[in-house]
Amino acid sequence: RTKPWTISDREHIFPALEKVRNQCAKLIGADASEIALTTNTSYGLSLAANALPLAPDDVVLISEHEFPSIVYGWRSAAEQKGFHVKTLAAKNGLLDEDALINTLNAPNVKAVAVSWVSFATGQRIDLARLGKACKDRGIFLVVDAMQGIGCSALDIKTCHADIISVGGYKWLLSPWGTGFLY
């Protein structure tokens, strides 16, 4: 296609969007009905922070040195909804997975928001381990998968994440302004 899409091209647009949703679903082992197309990772994370049923005094855990869209999106939602964001100290500059999992037992922890692969260090966390620990405790797991999706396999059924947000313009080699949310 050499010209931009217009509203009169909807007979082509909607099938193309459905095809993309199917491809995104296949990439993570989900169903297409579980995929929303978004503009980027930050948008999806913001939706998660504002949509999860978090009440005053609930706690969301994040890690020190986390990507800004996790930090600021969750802090902004916390200001509006009254829940708390607790930042866990890094260990030698990296997310301490053992400390994070131990902290899941703290009172009022209702959600964890993490990057699957750190933008700063490349550390890849064990999503299956963290996801199972969250699932066993009834804690939401929200994952920024931007840095890993497309170069590493992610299976939604084994990682037990409740929400995954991805932008398409890194390893998926898609244009700016494309992404998806599981």
PDB file of N, CA, C and O in Angstrom, residues 29-62:
ATOM      1  N   GLY A  29       0.992 -16.859  23.509  1.00  0.00           N
ATOM      2  CA  GLY A  29       0.158 -18.000  23.870  1.00  0.00           C
ATOM      3  C   GLY A  29      -1.192 -17.610  24.442  1.00  0.00           C
ATOM      4  O   GLY A  29      -1.759 -18.328  25.259  1.00  0.00           O
ATOM      5  N   ALA A  30      -1.718 -16.487  24.014  1.00  0.00           N
ATOM      6  CA  ALA A  30      -3.020 -16.001  24.483  1.00  0.00           C
ATOM      7  C   ALA A  30      -4.065 -16.188  23.388  1.00  0.00           C
ATOM      8  O   ALA A  30      -3.756 -16.633  22.286  1.00  0.00           O
ATOM      9  N   ASP A  31      -5.277 -15.811  23.699  1.00  0.00           N
ATOM     10  CA  ASP A  31      -6.356 -15.778  22.720  1.00  0.00           C
ATOM     11  C   ASP A  31      -6.482 -14.341  22.212  1.00  0.00           C
ATOM     12  O   ASP A  31      -6.278 -13.394  22.981  1.00  0.00           O
ATOM     13  N   ALA A  32      -6.822 -14.170  20.955  1.00  0.00           N
ATOM     14  CA  ALA A  32      -6.944 -12.828  20.381  1.00  0.00           C
ATOM     15  C   ALA A  32      -7.946 -11.968  21.141  1.00  0.00           C
ATOM     16  O   ALA A  32      -7.792 -10.745  21.211  1.00  0.00           O
ATOM     17  N   SER A  33      -8.954 -12.578  21.745  1.00  0.00           N
ATOM     18  CA  SER A  33      -9.948 -11.815  22.504  1.00  0.00           C
ATOM     19  C   SER A  33      -9.355 -11.204  23.767  1.00  0.00           C
ATOM     20  O   SER A  33      -9.961 -10.332  24.382  1.00  0.00           O
ATOM     21  N   GLU A  34      -8.153 -11.640  24.154  1.00  0.00           N
ATOM     22  CA  GLU A  34      -7.481 -11.121  25.347  1.00  0.00           C
ATOM     23  C   GLU A  34      -6.489 -10.007  25.019  1.00  0.00           C
ATOM     24  O   GLU A  34      -5.811  -9.507  25.911  1.00  0.00           O
ATOM     25  N   ILE A  35      -6.399  -9.617  23.769  1.00  0.00           N
ATOM     26  CA  ILE A  35      -5.409  -8.645  23.314  1.00  0.00           C
ATOM     27  C   ILE A  35      -6.079  -7.334  22.920  1.00  0.00           C
ATOM     28  O   ILE A  35      -7.038  -7.320  22.159  1.00  0.00           O
ATOM     29  N   ALA A  36      -5.538  -6.238  23.446  1.00  0.00           N
ATOM     30  CA  ALA A  36      -5.958  -4.899  23.028  1.00  0.00           C
ATOM     31  C   ALA A  36      -4.767  -4.250  22.334  1.00  0.00           C
ATOM     32  O   ALA A  36      -3.635  -4.347  22.816  1.00  0.00           O
ATOM     33  N   LEU A  37      -5.005  -3.624  21.209  1.00  0.00           N
ATOM     34  CA  LEU A  37      -3.936  -2.902  20.526  1.00  0.00           C
ATOM     35  C   LEU A  37      -3.815  -1.525  21.160  1.00  0.00           C
ATOM     36  O   LEU A  37      -4.814  -0.854  21.411  1.00  0.00           O
ATOM     37  N   THR A  38      -2.585  -1.127  21.446  1.00  0.00           N
ATOM     38  CA  THR A  38      -2.321   0.145  22.117  1.00  0.00           C
ATOM     39  C   THR A  38      -1.279   0.928  21.345  1.00  0.00           C
ATOM     40  O   THR A  38      -0.744   0.460  20.342  1.00  0.00           O
ATOM     41  N   THR A  39      -0.965   2.086  21.855  1.00  0.00           N
ATOM     42  CA  THR A  39       0.028   2.933  21.188  1.00  0.00           C
ATOM     43  C   THR A  39       1.444   2.680  21.678  1.00  0.00           C
ATOM     44  O   THR A  39       2.393   2.952  20.952  1.00  0.00           O
ATOM     45  N   ASN A  40       1.598   2.194  22.907  1.00  0.00           N
ATOM     46  CA  ASN A  40       2.933   1.914  23.438  1.00  0.00           C
ATOM     47  C   ASN A  40       2.834   1.221  24.795  1.00  0.00           C
ATOM     48  O   ASN A  40       1.743   1.048  25.337  1.00  0.00           O
ATOM     49  N   THR A  41       3.954   0.861  25.347  1.00  0.00           N
ATOM     50  CA  THR A  41       4.008   0.174  26.634  1.00  0.00           C
ATOM     51  C   THR A  41       3.465   1.053  27.749  1.00  0.00           C
ATOM     52  O   THR A  41       2.691   0.594  28.593  1.00  0.00           O
ATOM     53  N   SER A  42       3.883   2.300  27.774  1.00  0.00           N
ATOM     54  CA  SER A  42       3.471   3.211  28.850  1.00  0.00           C
ATOM     55  C   SER A  42       1.965   3.361  28.919  1.00  0.00           C
ATOM     56  O   SER A  42       1.381   3.401  30.011  1.00  0.00           O
ATOM     57  N   TYR A  43       1.315   3.435  27.776  1.00  0.00           N
ATOM     58  CA  TYR A  43      -0.138   3.562  27.747  1.00  0.00           C
ATOM     59  C   TYR A  43      -0.793   2.341  28.392  1.00  0.00           C
ATOM     60  O   TYR A  43      -1.705   2.458  29.212  1.00  0.00           O
ATOM     61  N   GLY A  44      -0.317   1.160  28.037  1.00  0.00           N
ATOM     62  CA  GLY A  44      -0.868  -0.056  28.616  1.00  0.00           C
ATOM     63  C   GLY A  44      -0.636  -0.138  30.117  1.00  0.00           C
ATOM     64  O   GLY A  44      -1.521  -0.544  30.880  1.00  0.00           O
ATOM     65  N   LEU A  45       0.544   0.265  30.567  1.00  0.00           N
ATOM     66  CA  LEU A  45       0.835   0.247  32.005  1.00  0.00           C
ATOM     67  C   LEU A  45      -0.040   1.244  32.753  1.00  0.00           C
ATOM     68  O   LEU A  45      -0.496   0.978  33.863  1.00  0.00           O
ATOM     69  N   SER A  46      -0.285   2.388  32.141  1.00  0.00           N
ATOM     70  CA  SER A  46      -1.157   3.389  32.749  1.00  0.00           C
ATOM     71  C   SER A  46      -2.586   2.856  32.861  1.00  0.00           C
ATOM     72  O   SER A  46      -3.254   3.060  33.881  1.00  0.00           O
ATOM     73  N   LEU A  47      -3.053   2.172  31.820  1.00  0.00           N
ATOM     74  CA  LEU A  47      -4.380   1.544  31.891  1.00  0.00           C
ATOM     75  C   LEU A  47      -4.447   0.570  33.062  1.00  0.00           C
ATOM     76  O   LEU A  47      -5.426   0.552  33.825  1.00  0.00           O
ATOM     77  N   ALA A  48      -3.409  -0.244  33.214  1.00  0.00           N
ATOM     78  CA  ALA A  48      -3.383  -1.218  34.303  1.00  0.00           C
ATOM     79  C   ALA A  48      -3.430  -0.528  35.661  1.00  0.00           C
ATOM     80  O   ALA A  48      -4.215  -0.907  36.538  1.00  0.00           O
ATOM     81  N   ALA A  49      -2.597   0.489  35.824  1.00  0.00           N
ATOM     82  CA  ALA A  49      -2.523   1.186  37.114  1.00  0.00           C
ATOM     83  C   ALA A  49      -3.853   1.821  37.491  1.00  0.00           C
ATOM     84  O   ALA A  49      -4.211   1.883  38.663  1.00  0.00           O
ATOM     85  N   ASN A  50      -4.585   2.270  36.499  1.00  0.00           N
ATOM     86  CA  ASN A  50      -5.855   2.945  36.765  1.00  0.00           C
ATOM     87  C   ASN A  50      -7.052   2.001  36.767  1.00  0.00           C
ATOM     88  O   ASN A  50      -8.107   2.357  37.283  1.00  0.00           O
ATOM     89  N   ALA A  51      -6.915   0.803  36.207  1.00  0.00           N
ATOM     90  CA  ALA A  51      -8.053  -0.100  36.077  1.00  0.00           C
ATOM     91  C   ALA A  51      -8.114  -1.183  37.148  1.00  0.00           C
ATOM     92  O   ALA A  51      -9.201  -1.670  37.454  1.00  0.00           O
ATOM     93  N   LEU A  52      -6.981  -1.563  37.699  1.00  0.00           N
ATOM     94  CA  LEU A  52      -7.015  -2.628  38.699  1.00  0.00           C
ATOM     95  C   LEU A  52      -7.817  -2.184  39.920  1.00  0.00           C
ATOM     96  O   LEU A  52      -7.761  -1.012  40.305  1.00  0.00           O
ATOM     97  N   PRO A  53      -8.533  -3.098  40.550  1.00  0.00           N
ATOM     98  CA  PRO A  53      -9.365  -2.744  41.702  1.00  0.00           C
ATOM     99  C   PRO A  53      -8.534  -2.584  42.972  1.00  0.00           C
ATOM    100  O   PRO A  53      -8.547  -3.427  43.867  1.00  0.00           O
ATOM    101  N   LEU A  54      -7.795  -1.484  43.033  1.00  0.00           N
ATOM    102  CA  LEU A  54      -6.958  -1.204  44.190  1.00  0.00           C
ATOM    103  C   LEU A  54      -7.634  -0.150  45.058  1.00  0.00           C
ATOM    104  O   LEU A  54      -8.137   0.847  44.554  1.00  0.00           O
ATOM    105  N   ALA A  55      -7.620  -0.396  46.347  1.00  0.00           N
ATOM    106  CA  ALA A  55      -8.305   0.473  47.298  1.00  0.00           C
ATOM    107  C   ALA A  55      -7.282   1.215  48.153  1.00  0.00           C
ATOM    108  O   ALA A  55      -6.099   0.861  48.173  1.00  0.00           O
ATOM    109  N   PRO A  56      -7.740   2.241  48.879  1.00  0.00           N
ATOM    110  CA  PRO A  56      -6.839   2.909  49.821  1.00  0.00           C
ATOM    111  C   PRO A  56      -6.207   1.883  50.760  1.00  0.00           C
ATOM    112  O   PRO A  56      -6.844   0.910  51.168  1.00  0.00           O
ATOM    113  N   ASP A  57      -4.953   2.087  51.030  1.00  0.00           N
ATOM    114  CA  ASP A  57      -4.117   1.230  51.879  1.00  0.00           C
ATOM    115  C   ASP A  57      -3.612  -0.028  51.184  1.00  0.00           C
ATOM    116  O   ASP A  57      -2.788  -0.746  51.751  1.00  0.00           O
ATOM    117  N   ASP A  58      -4.070  -0.341  49.958  1.00  0.00           N
ATOM    118  CA  ASP A  58      -3.463  -1.432  49.210  1.00  0.00           C
ATOM    119  C   ASP A  58      -2.054  -1.006  48.808  1.00  0.00           C
ATOM    120  O   ASP A  58      -1.752   0.189  48.698  1.00  0.00           O
ATOM    121  N   VAL A  59      -1.185  -1.989  48.583  1.00  0.00           N
ATOM    122  CA  VAL A  59       0.217  -1.721  48.250  1.00  0.00           C
ATOM    123  C   VAL A  59       0.558  -2.347  46.907  1.00  0.00           C
ATOM    124  O   VAL A  59       0.213  -3.504  46.643  1.00  0.00           O
ATOM    125  N   VAL A  60       1.253  -1.568  46.076  1.00  0.00           N
ATOM    126  CA  VAL A  60       1.812  -2.047  44.814  1.00  0.00           C
ATOM    127  C   VAL A  60       3.326  -2.015  44.961  1.00  0.00           C
ATOM    128  O   VAL A  60       3.899  -0.991  45.356  1.00  0.00           O
ATOM    129  N   LEU A  61       3.976  -3.126  44.668  1.00  0.00           N
ATOM    130  CA  LEU A  61       5.429  -3.217  44.764  1.00  0.00           C
ATOM    131  C   LEU A  61       6.071  -2.937  43.409  1.00  0.00           C
ATOM    132  O   LEU A  61       5.628  -3.483  42.391  1.00  0.00           O
ATOM    133  N   ILE A  62       7.098  -2.091  43.422  1.00  0.00           N
ATOM    134  CA  ILE A  62       7.942  -1.878  42.252  1.00  0.00           C
ATOM    135  C   ILE A  62       9.389  -1.954  42.721  1.00  0.00           C
ATOM    136  O   ILE A  62       9.667  -1.922  43.920  1.00  0.00           O
TER     137      ILE A  62
END
